[in-house]
């Protein structure tokens, strides 16, 4: 069944021009200049994930300013928070818990304060000015999901200014990378080195008195923050990951699987980088113009 992904109602994510796609595996499966990574360091970035989660604060800020100015021209005050974007939060942790200390990088942003009843921001006219007409939304299709974005309104105008005629391709490539990331996590389960690492972890956990089949299902079995904080199994999980080198192996093999996908689909990364370069160029122009004009906030 096709899933529809409604992206956050904030500004579209930008990505800075990338200097590389991550570590490319050597023919024998080892990563070039591989080094052991401390398990206290969360969120390693294999190559597809690196593309998806390389944010551009400049692009985000340019679109934010454009949307603010657009809403002001329509008689509304729009005041989204500055800084940050989807790309620098909530990185995936595909192999369960990675650190006993929560990463600030993975902490979701605080929700915006809802508009006060009766305020201009609570009216249908405000919503239409910002988000546009519901029947004019645009949708990009993937193999398993689709992404819907405003087709008109101030958020759409801001995206179009920065992304131009590449807006739909940006959404399509983003879907392709997301689906590739998810498929790679499934495919790595078949990798012999990854299966051996999981077996070592399981043996270590068994010695500690726990019988969970893998770290992901262990973490999923603890449904609340309180349960996770008090879990002795998670403490053993982190210790066993460190003792067996589980995360090092898991991430290096995931990187190999993701890189193979990129090698089979070179146009995806090429288009992503070209679109990112366009975003960077247009964002610089927007912010340069804003710096020489009166503030609209």
PDB file of N, CA and C in Angstrom, residues 30-118:
ATOM      1  N   UNK A  30      35.831  -3.675   3.594  1.00  0.00           N
ATOM      2  CA  UNK A  30      36.291  -2.779   4.647  1.00  0.00           C
ATOM      3  C   UNK A  30      36.162  -1.344   4.176  1.00  0.00           C
ATOM      4  N   UNK A  31      35.971  -0.427   5.107  1.00  0.00           N
ATOM      5  CA  UNK A  31      35.906   0.970   4.722  1.00  0.00           C
ATOM      6  C   UNK A  31      37.304   1.541   4.639  1.00  0.00           C
ATOM      7  N   UNK A  32      37.491   2.467   3.710  1.00  0.00           N
ATOM      8  CA  UNK A  32      38.797   3.078   3.563  1.00  0.00           C
ATOM      9  C   UNK A  32      39.176   3.813   4.842  1.00  0.00           C
ATOM     10  N   UNK A  33      40.439   3.661   5.227  1.00  0.00           N
ATOM     11  CA  UNK A  33      40.985   4.268   6.447  1.00  0.00           C
ATOM     12  C   UNK A  33      40.034   4.095   7.624  1.00  0.00           C
ATOM     13  N   UNK A  34      39.550   2.861   7.812  1.00  0.00           N
ATOM     14  CA  UNK A  34      38.580   2.585   8.863  1.00  0.00           C
ATOM     15  C   UNK A  34      39.211   2.809  10.232  1.00  0.00           C
ATOM     16  N   UNK A  35      38.476   3.411  11.126  1.00  0.00           N
ATOM     17  CA  UNK A  35      38.917   3.592  12.489  1.00  0.00           C
ATOM     18  C   UNK A  35      37.779   3.203  13.398  1.00  0.00           C
ATOM     19  N   UNK A  36      38.120   2.743  14.588  1.00  0.00           N
ATOM     20  CA  UNK A  36      37.092   2.348  15.533  1.00  0.00           C
ATOM     21  C   UNK A  36      36.408   3.597  16.065  1.00  0.00           C
ATOM     22  N   UNK A  37      35.094   3.594  16.053  1.00  0.00           N
ATOM     23  CA  UNK A  37      34.330   4.744  16.521  1.00  0.00           C
ATOM     24  C   UNK A  37      33.752   4.424  17.887  1.00  0.00           C
ATOM     25  N   UNK A  38      33.954   5.295  18.841  1.00  0.00           N
ATOM     26  CA  UNK A  38      33.435   5.110  20.182  1.00  0.00           C
ATOM     27  C   UNK A  38      31.914   5.024  20.118  1.00  0.00           C
ATOM     28  N   UNK A  39      31.344   4.052  20.852  1.00  0.00           N
ATOM     29  CA  UNK A  39      29.885   3.902  20.819  1.00  0.00           C
ATOM     30  C   UNK A  39      29.179   5.070  21.481  1.00  0.00           C
ATOM     31  N   UNK A  40      29.906   5.930  22.188  1.00  0.00           N
ATOM     32  CA  UNK A  40      29.271   7.114  22.759  1.00  0.00           C
ATOM     33  C   UNK A  40      29.015   8.175  21.703  1.00  0.00           C
ATOM     34  N   UNK A  41      29.588   7.997  20.502  1.00  0.00           N
ATOM     35  CA  UNK A  41      29.361   8.958  19.425  1.00  0.00           C
ATOM     36  C   UNK A  41      28.154   8.508  18.610  1.00  0.00           C
ATOM     37  N   UNK A  42      27.004   9.163  18.748  1.00  0.00           N
ATOM     38  CA  UNK A  42      25.813   8.691  18.052  1.00  0.00           C
ATOM     39  C   UNK A  42      25.765   9.139  16.607  1.00  0.00           C
ATOM     40  N   UNK A  43      24.918   8.491  15.866  1.00  0.00           N
ATOM     41  CA  UNK A  43      24.522   8.960  14.533  1.00  0.00           C
ATOM     42  C   UNK A  43      25.662   9.029  13.526  1.00  0.00           C
ATOM     43  N   UNK A  44      26.307   7.911  13.269  1.00  0.00           N
ATOM     44  CA  UNK A  44      27.196   7.866  12.112  1.00  0.00           C
ATOM     45  C   UNK A  44      26.376   8.097  10.849  1.00  0.00           C
ATOM     46  N   UNK A  45      27.014   8.568   9.788  1.00  0.00           N
ATOM     47  CA  UNK A  45      26.278   8.935   8.584  1.00  0.00           C
ATOM     48  C   UNK A  45      26.772   8.134   7.389  1.00  0.00           C
ATOM     49  N   UNK A  46      26.169   6.984   7.090  1.00  0.00           N
ATOM     50  CA  UNK A  46      26.501   6.310   5.835  1.00  0.00           C
ATOM     51  C   UNK A  46      26.073   7.166   4.647  1.00  0.00           C
ATOM     52  N   UNK A  47      26.533   6.820   3.413  1.00  0.00           N
ATOM     53  CA  UNK A  47      26.474   7.788   2.307  1.00  0.00           C
ATOM     54  C   UNK A  47      25.092   8.299   1.918  1.00  0.00           C
ATOM     55  N   UNK A  48      24.078   7.438   1.874  1.00  0.00           N
ATOM     56  CA  UNK A  48      22.738   7.936   1.538  1.00  0.00           C
ATOM     57  C   UNK A  48      22.225   8.827   2.660  1.00  0.00           C
ATOM     58  N   UNK A  49      22.430   8.404   3.895  1.00  0.00           N
ATOM     59  CA  UNK A  49      22.020   9.212   5.039  1.00  0.00           C
ATOM     60  C   UNK A  49      22.746  10.546   5.051  1.00  0.00           C
ATOM     61  N   UNK A  50      24.014  10.537   4.662  1.00  0.00           N
ATOM     62  CA  UNK A  50      24.783  11.782   4.600  1.00  0.00           C
ATOM     63  C   UNK A  50      24.146  12.770   3.633  1.00  0.00           C
ATOM     64  N   UNK A  51      23.681  12.287   2.493  1.00  0.00           N
ATOM     65  CA  UNK A  51      23.011  13.169   1.546  1.00  0.00           C
ATOM     66  C   UNK A  51      21.714  13.721   2.126  1.00  0.00           C
ATOM     67  N   UNK A  52      20.926  12.842   2.716  1.00  0.00           N
ATOM     68  CA  UNK A  52      19.624  13.251   3.237  1.00  0.00           C
ATOM     69  C   UNK A  52      19.729  14.227   4.392  1.00  0.00           C
ATOM     70  N   UNK A  53      20.741  14.052   5.230  1.00  0.00           N
ATOM     71  CA  UNK A  53      20.803  14.804   6.478  1.00  0.00           C
ATOM     72  C   UNK A  53      21.966  15.793   6.509  1.00  0.00           C
ATOM     73  N   UNK A  54      22.295  16.366   5.355  1.00  0.00           N
ATOM     74  CA  UNK A  54      23.253  17.470   5.322  1.00  0.00           C
ATOM     75  C   UNK A  54      22.458  18.752   5.154  1.00  0.00           C
ATOM     76  N   UNK A  55      22.249  19.481   6.237  1.00  0.00           N
ATOM     77  CA  UNK A  55      21.355  20.639   6.172  1.00  0.00           C
ATOM     78  C   UNK A  55      22.040  21.866   5.613  1.00  0.00           C
ATOM     79  N   UNK A  56      21.234  22.792   5.139  1.00  0.00           N
ATOM     80  CA  UNK A  56      21.728  24.111   4.755  1.00  0.00           C
ATOM     81  C   UNK A  56      20.969  25.153   5.560  1.00  0.00           C
ATOM     82  N   UNK A  57      21.630  25.674   6.555  1.00  0.00           N
ATOM     83  CA  UNK A  57      21.004  26.712   7.370  1.00  0.00           C
ATOM     84  C   UNK A  57      20.710  27.930   6.506  1.00  0.00           C
ATOM     85  N   UNK A  58      21.577  28.187   5.520  1.00  0.00           N
ATOM     86  CA  UNK A  58      21.387  29.341   4.641  1.00  0.00           C
ATOM     87  C   UNK A  58      20.080  29.208   3.843  1.00  0.00           C
ATOM     88  N   UNK A  59      19.829  28.026   3.285  1.00  0.00           N
ATOM     89  CA  UNK A  59      18.606  27.815   2.525  1.00  0.00           C
ATOM     90  C   UNK A  59      17.377  27.939   3.417  1.00  0.00           C
ATOM     91  N   UNK A  60      17.468  27.343   4.583  1.00  0.00           N
ATOM     92  CA  UNK A  60      16.358  27.424   5.528  1.00  0.00           C
ATOM     93  C   UNK A  60      16.060  28.882   5.883  1.00  0.00           C
ATOM     94  N   UNK A  61      17.102  29.656   6.158  1.00  0.00           N
ATOM     95  CA  UNK A  61      16.908  31.046   6.551  1.00  0.00           C
ATOM     96  C   UNK A  61      16.373  31.882   5.395  1.00  0.00           C
ATOM     97  N   UNK A  62      16.861  31.613   4.180  1.00  0.00           N
ATOM     98  CA  UNK A  62      16.359  32.353   3.021  1.00  0.00           C
ATOM     99  C   UNK A  62      14.870  32.117   2.833  1.00  0.00           C
ATOM    100  N   UNK A  63      14.437  30.876   2.913  1.00  0.00           N
ATOM    101  CA  UNK A  63      13.023  30.575   2.743  1.00  0.00           C
ATOM    102  C   UNK A  63      12.192  31.150   3.888  1.00  0.00           C
ATOM    103  N   UNK A  64      12.738  31.127   5.076  1.00  0.00           N
ATOM    104  CA  UNK A  64      12.036  31.717   6.218  1.00  0.00           C
ATOM    105  C   UNK A  64      11.796  33.205   5.981  1.00  0.00           C
ATOM    106  N   UNK A  65      12.816  33.917   5.538  1.00  0.00           N
ATOM    107  CA  UNK A  65      12.679  35.350   5.311  1.00  0.00           C
ATOM    108  C   UNK A  65      11.711  35.645   4.157  1.00  0.00           C
ATOM    109  N   UNK A  66      11.783  34.829   3.114  1.00  0.00           N
ATOM    110  CA  UNK A  66      10.869  35.022   1.989  1.00  0.00           C
ATOM    111  C   UNK A  66       9.423  34.834   2.420  1.00  0.00           C
ATOM    112  N   UNK A  67       9.173  33.819   3.235  1.00  0.00           N
ATOM    113  CA  UNK A  67       7.807  33.562   3.696  1.00  0.00           C
ATOM    114  C   UNK A  67       7.313  34.685   4.601  1.00  0.00           C
ATOM    115  N   UNK A  68       8.193  35.194   5.455  1.00  0.00           N
ATOM    116  CA  UNK A  68       7.815  36.309   6.338  1.00  0.00           C
ATOM    117  C   UNK A  68       7.423  37.534   5.505  1.00  0.00           C
ATOM    118  N   UNK A  69       8.253  37.847   4.498  1.00  0.00           N
ATOM    119  CA  UNK A  69       7.969  39.019   3.658  1.00  0.00           C
ATOM    120  C   UNK A  69       6.688  38.823   2.861  1.00  0.00           C
ATOM    121  N   UNK A  70       6.475  37.618   2.356  1.00  0.00           N
ATOM    122  CA  UNK A  70       5.271  37.316   1.591  1.00  0.00           C
ATOM    123  C   UNK A  70       4.026  37.502   2.450  1.00  0.00           C
ATOM    124  N   UNK A  71       4.066  36.989   3.670  1.00  0.00           N
ATOM    125  CA  UNK A  71       2.911  37.116   4.553  1.00  0.00           C
ATOM    126  C   UNK A  71       2.684  38.577   4.928  1.00  0.00           C
ATOM    127  N   UNK A  72       3.760  39.339   5.127  1.00  0.00           N
ATOM    128  CA  UNK A  72       3.609  40.758   5.453  1.00  0.00           C
ATOM    129  C   UNK A  72       2.933  41.496   4.311  1.00  0.00           C
ATOM    130  N   UNK A  73       3.268  41.139   3.087  1.00  0.00           N
ATOM    131  CA  UNK A  73       2.644  41.774   1.924  1.00  0.00           C
ATOM    132  C   UNK A  73       1.155  41.467   1.849  1.00  0.00           C
ATOM    133  N   UNK A  74       0.740  40.360   2.475  1.00  0.00           N
ATOM    134  CA  UNK A  74      -0.680  39.998   2.482  1.00  0.00           C
ATOM    135  C   UNK A  74      -1.380  40.454   3.761  1.00  0.00           C
ATOM    136  N   UNK A  75      -0.651  41.213   4.590  1.00  0.00           N
ATOM    137  CA  UNK A  75      -1.255  41.799   5.781  1.00  0.00           C
ATOM    138  C   UNK A  75      -1.194  40.941   7.017  1.00  0.00           C
ATOM    139  N   UNK A  76      -0.328  39.929   7.032  1.00  0.00           N
ATOM    140  CA  UNK A  76      -0.237  39.044   8.181  1.00  0.00           C
ATOM    141  C   UNK A  76       1.173  39.053   8.765  1.00  0.00           C
ATOM    142  N   UNK A  77       1.247  38.816  10.062  1.00  0.00           N
ATOM    143  CA  UNK A  77       2.540  38.676  10.718  1.00  0.00           C
ATOM    144  C   UNK A  77       2.842  37.182  10.867  1.00  0.00           C
ATOM    145  N   UNK A  78       3.907  36.766  10.245  1.00  0.00           N
ATOM    146  CA  UNK A  78       4.357  35.373  10.326  1.00  0.00           C
ATOM    147  C   UNK A  78       5.723  35.391  10.989  1.00  0.00           C
ATOM    148  N   UNK A  79       5.884  34.644  12.076  1.00  0.00           N
ATOM    149  CA  UNK A  79       7.126  34.734  12.852  1.00  0.00           C
ATOM    150  C   UNK A  79       7.640  33.358  13.235  1.00  0.00           C
ATOM    151  N   UNK A  80       8.086  32.560  12.256  1.00  0.00           N
ATOM    152  CA  UNK A  80       8.677  31.253  12.597  1.00  0.00           C
ATOM    153  C   UNK A  80      10.039  31.455  13.246  1.00  0.00           C
ATOM    154  N   UNK A  81      10.441  30.504  14.064  1.00  0.00           N
ATOM    155  CA  UNK A  81      11.738  30.597  14.717  1.00  0.00           C
ATOM    156  C   UNK A  81      12.872  30.509  13.717  1.00  0.00           C
ATOM    157  N   UNK A  82      13.971  31.159  14.036  1.00  0.00           N
ATOM    158  CA  UNK A  82      15.153  31.126  13.175  1.00  0.00           C
ATOM    159  C   UNK A  82      16.026  29.938  13.563  1.00  0.00           C
ATOM    160  N   UNK A  83      16.837  29.492  12.591  1.00  0.00           N
ATOM    161  CA  UNK A  83      17.826  28.460  12.874  1.00  0.00           C
ATOM    162  C   UNK A  83      17.257  27.074  12.767  1.00  0.00           C
ATOM    163  N   UNK A  84      18.132  26.148  12.379  1.00  0.00           N
ATOM    164  CA  UNK A  84      17.750  24.747  12.314  1.00  0.00           C
ATOM    165  C   UNK A  84      16.922  24.420  11.099  1.00  0.00           C
ATOM    166  N   UNK A  85      16.799  23.142  10.840  1.00  0.00           N
ATOM    167  CA  UNK A  85      15.981  22.634   9.746  1.00  0.00           C
ATOM    168  C   UNK A  85      15.814  21.152   9.948  1.00  0.00           C
ATOM    169  N   UNK A  86      14.962  20.527   9.153  1.00  0.00           N
ATOM    170  CA  UNK A  86      14.745  19.092   9.299  1.00  0.00           C
ATOM    171  C   UNK A  86      16.048  18.319   9.199  1.00  0.00           C
ATOM    172  N   UNK A  87      16.955  18.797   8.366  1.00  0.00           N
ATOM    173  CA  UNK A  87      18.150  18.036   8.095  1.00  0.00           C
ATOM    174  C   UNK A  87      19.097  17.899   9.265  1.00  0.00           C
ATOM    175  N   UNK A  88      19.009  18.775  10.298  1.00  0.00           N
ATOM    176  CA  UNK A  88      19.954  18.662  11.386  1.00  0.00           C
ATOM    177  C   UNK A  88      19.313  18.131  12.658  1.00  0.00           C
ATOM    178  N   UNK A  89      18.151  17.499  12.565  1.00  0.00           N
ATOM    179  CA  UNK A  89      17.519  16.903  13.720  1.00  0.00           C
ATOM    180  C   UNK A  89      17.055  15.499  13.383  1.00  0.00           C
ATOM    181  N   UNK A  90      16.865  14.723  14.425  1.00  0.00           N
ATOM    182  CA  UNK A  90      16.242  13.417  14.309  1.00  0.00           C
ATOM    183  C   UNK A  90      16.938  12.505  13.299  1.00  0.00           C
ATOM    184  N   UNK A  91      18.253  12.456  13.357  1.00  0.00           N
ATOM    185  CA  UNK A  91      18.964  11.491  12.535  1.00  0.00           C
ATOM    186  C   UNK A  91      18.553  10.083  12.938  1.00  0.00           C
ATOM    187  N   UNK A  92      18.492   9.169  11.975  1.00  0.00           N
ATOM    188  CA  UNK A  92      18.092   7.804  12.325  1.00  0.00           C
ATOM    189  C   UNK A  92      19.146   7.102  13.165  1.00  0.00           C
ATOM    190  N   UNK A  93      18.688   6.245  14.047  1.00  0.00           N
ATOM    191  CA  UNK A  93      19.557   5.337  14.787  1.00  0.00           C
ATOM    192  C   UNK A  93      19.119   3.929  14.393  1.00  0.00           C
ATOM    193  N   UNK A  94      19.623   3.407  13.295  1.00  0.00           N
ATOM    194  CA  UNK A  94      19.083   2.168  12.733  1.00  0.00           C
ATOM    195  C   UNK A  94      19.459   0.905  13.497  1.00  0.00           C
ATOM    196  N   UNK A  95      20.329   1.036  14.495  1.00  0.00           N
ATOM    197  CA  UNK A  95      20.784  -0.148  15.217  1.00  0.00           C
ATOM    198  C   UNK A  95      20.517  -0.044  16.710  1.00  0.00           C
ATOM    199  N   UNK A  96      19.424   0.627  17.053  1.00  0.00           N
ATOM    200  CA  UNK A  96      19.063   0.731  18.452  1.00  0.00           C
ATOM    201  C   UNK A  96      19.834   1.818  19.170  1.00  0.00           C
ATOM    202  N   UNK A  97      19.878   1.691  20.491  1.00  0.00           N
ATOM    203  CA  UNK A  97      20.520   2.704  21.324  1.00  0.00           C
ATOM    204  C   UNK A  97      22.018   2.777  21.019  1.00  0.00           C
ATOM    205  N   UNK A  98      22.549   4.002  20.994  1.00  0.00           N
ATOM    206  CA  UNK A  98      23.970   4.185  20.707  1.00  0.00           C
ATOM    207  C   UNK A  98      24.728   4.852  21.842  1.00  0.00           C
ATOM    208  N   UNK A  99      24.019   5.488  22.752  1.00  0.00           N
ATOM    209  CA  UNK A  99      24.682   6.189  23.837  1.00  0.00           C
ATOM    210  C   UNK A  99      23.752   6.255  25.030  1.00  0.00           C
ATOM    211  N   UNK A 100      24.333   6.244  26.215  1.00  0.00           N
ATOM    212  CA  UNK A 100      23.535   6.396  27.425  1.00  0.00           C
ATOM    213  C   UNK A 100      23.093   7.841  27.600  1.00  0.00           C
ATOM    214  N   UNK A 101      23.745   8.759  26.885  1.00  0.00           N
ATOM    215  CA  UNK A 101      23.412  10.175  26.963  1.00  0.00           C
ATOM    216  C   UNK A 101      22.650  10.586  25.720  1.00  0.00           C
ATOM    217  N   UNK A 102      21.411  11.035  25.845  1.00  0.00           N
ATOM    218  CA  UNK A 102      20.660  11.448  24.661  1.00  0.00           C
ATOM    219  C   UNK A 102      21.405  12.528  23.902  1.00  0.00           C
ATOM    220  N   UNK A 103      21.398  12.407  22.574  1.00  0.00           N
ATOM    221  CA  UNK A 103      22.062  13.396  21.744  1.00  0.00           C
ATOM    222  C   UNK A 103      21.158  14.584  21.519  1.00  0.00           C
ATOM    223  N   UNK A 104      21.695  15.791  21.681  1.00  0.00           N
ATOM    224  CA  UNK A 104      20.894  16.983  21.391  1.00  0.00           C
ATOM    225  C   UNK A 104      20.559  17.041  19.916  1.00  0.00           C
ATOM    226  N   UNK A 105      21.400  16.394  19.071  1.00  0.00           N
ATOM    227  CA  UNK A 105      21.158  16.407  17.628  1.00  0.00           C
ATOM    228  C   UNK A 105      19.876  15.672  17.272  1.00  0.00           C
ATOM    229  N   UNK A 106      19.515  14.677  18.108  1.00  0.00           N
ATOM    230  CA  UNK A 106      18.342  13.868  17.789  1.00  0.00           C
ATOM    231  C   UNK A 106      17.100  14.324  18.544  1.00  0.00           C
ATOM    232  N   UNK A 107      17.224  15.403  19.329  1.00  0.00           N
ATOM    233  CA  UNK A 107      16.089  15.884  20.090  1.00  0.00           C
ATOM    234  C   UNK A 107      15.157  16.678  19.184  1.00  0.00           C
ATOM    235  N   UNK A 108      13.893  16.275  19.073  1.00  0.00           N
ATOM    236  CA  UNK A 108      12.979  17.018  18.205  1.00  0.00           C
ATOM    237  C   UNK A 108      12.818  18.456  18.678  1.00  0.00           C
ATOM    238  N   UNK A 109      12.628  19.394  17.754  1.00  0.00           N
ATOM    239  CA  UNK A 109      12.431  20.783  18.159  1.00  0.00           C
ATOM    240  C   UNK A 109      11.134  20.955  18.918  1.00  0.00           C
ATOM    241  N   UNK A 110      11.115  21.952  19.797  1.00  0.00           N
ATOM    242  CA  UNK A 110       9.899  22.225  20.552  1.00  0.00           C
ATOM    243  C   UNK A 110       8.791  22.671  19.608  1.00  0.00           C
ATOM    244  N   UNK A 111       7.572  22.196  19.815  1.00  0.00           N
ATOM    245  CA  UNK A 111       6.478  22.594  18.917  1.00  0.00           C
ATOM    246  C   UNK A 111       6.207  24.088  19.049  1.00  0.00           C
ATOM    247  N   UNK A 112       5.774  24.688  17.924  1.00  0.00           N
ATOM    248  CA  UNK A 112       5.443  26.105  17.956  1.00  0.00           C
ATOM    249  C   UNK A 112       4.169  26.332  18.765  1.00  0.00           C
ATOM    250  N   UNK A 113       4.101  27.485  19.403  1.00  0.00           N
ATOM    251  CA  UNK A 113       2.930  27.829  20.196  1.00  0.00           C
ATOM    252  C   UNK A 113       1.723  27.995  19.269  1.00  0.00           C
ATOM    253  N   UNK A 114       0.620  27.324  19.539  1.00  0.00           N
ATOM    254  CA  UNK A 114      -0.549  27.467  18.663  1.00  0.00           C
ATOM    255  C   UNK A 114      -1.086  28.885  18.722  1.00  0.00           C
ATOM    256  N   UNK A 115      -1.717  29.362  17.634  1.00  0.00           N
ATOM    257  CA  UNK A 115      -2.251  30.733  17.630  1.00  0.00           C
ATOM    258  C   UNK A 115      -3.369  30.891  18.648  1.00  0.00           C
ATOM    259  N   UNK A 116      -3.465  32.084  19.186  1.00  0.00           N
ATOM    260  CA  UNK A 116      -4.520  32.369  20.144  1.00  0.00           C
ATOM    261  C   UNK A 116      -5.868  32.429  19.431  1.00  0.00           C
ATOM    262  N   UNK A 117      -6.917  31.874  20.026  1.00  0.00           N
ATOM    263  CA  UNK A 117      -8.247  31.957  19.404  1.00  0.00           C
ATOM    264  C   UNK A 117      -8.640  33.405  19.153  1.00  0.00           C
ATOM    265  N   UNK A 118      -9.138  33.673  17.946  1.00  0.00           N
ATOM    266  CA  UNK A 118      -9.548  35.011  17.584  1.00  0.00           C
ATOM    267  C   UNK A 118      -8.453  35.886  17.023  1.00  0.00           C
TER     268      UNK A 118
END
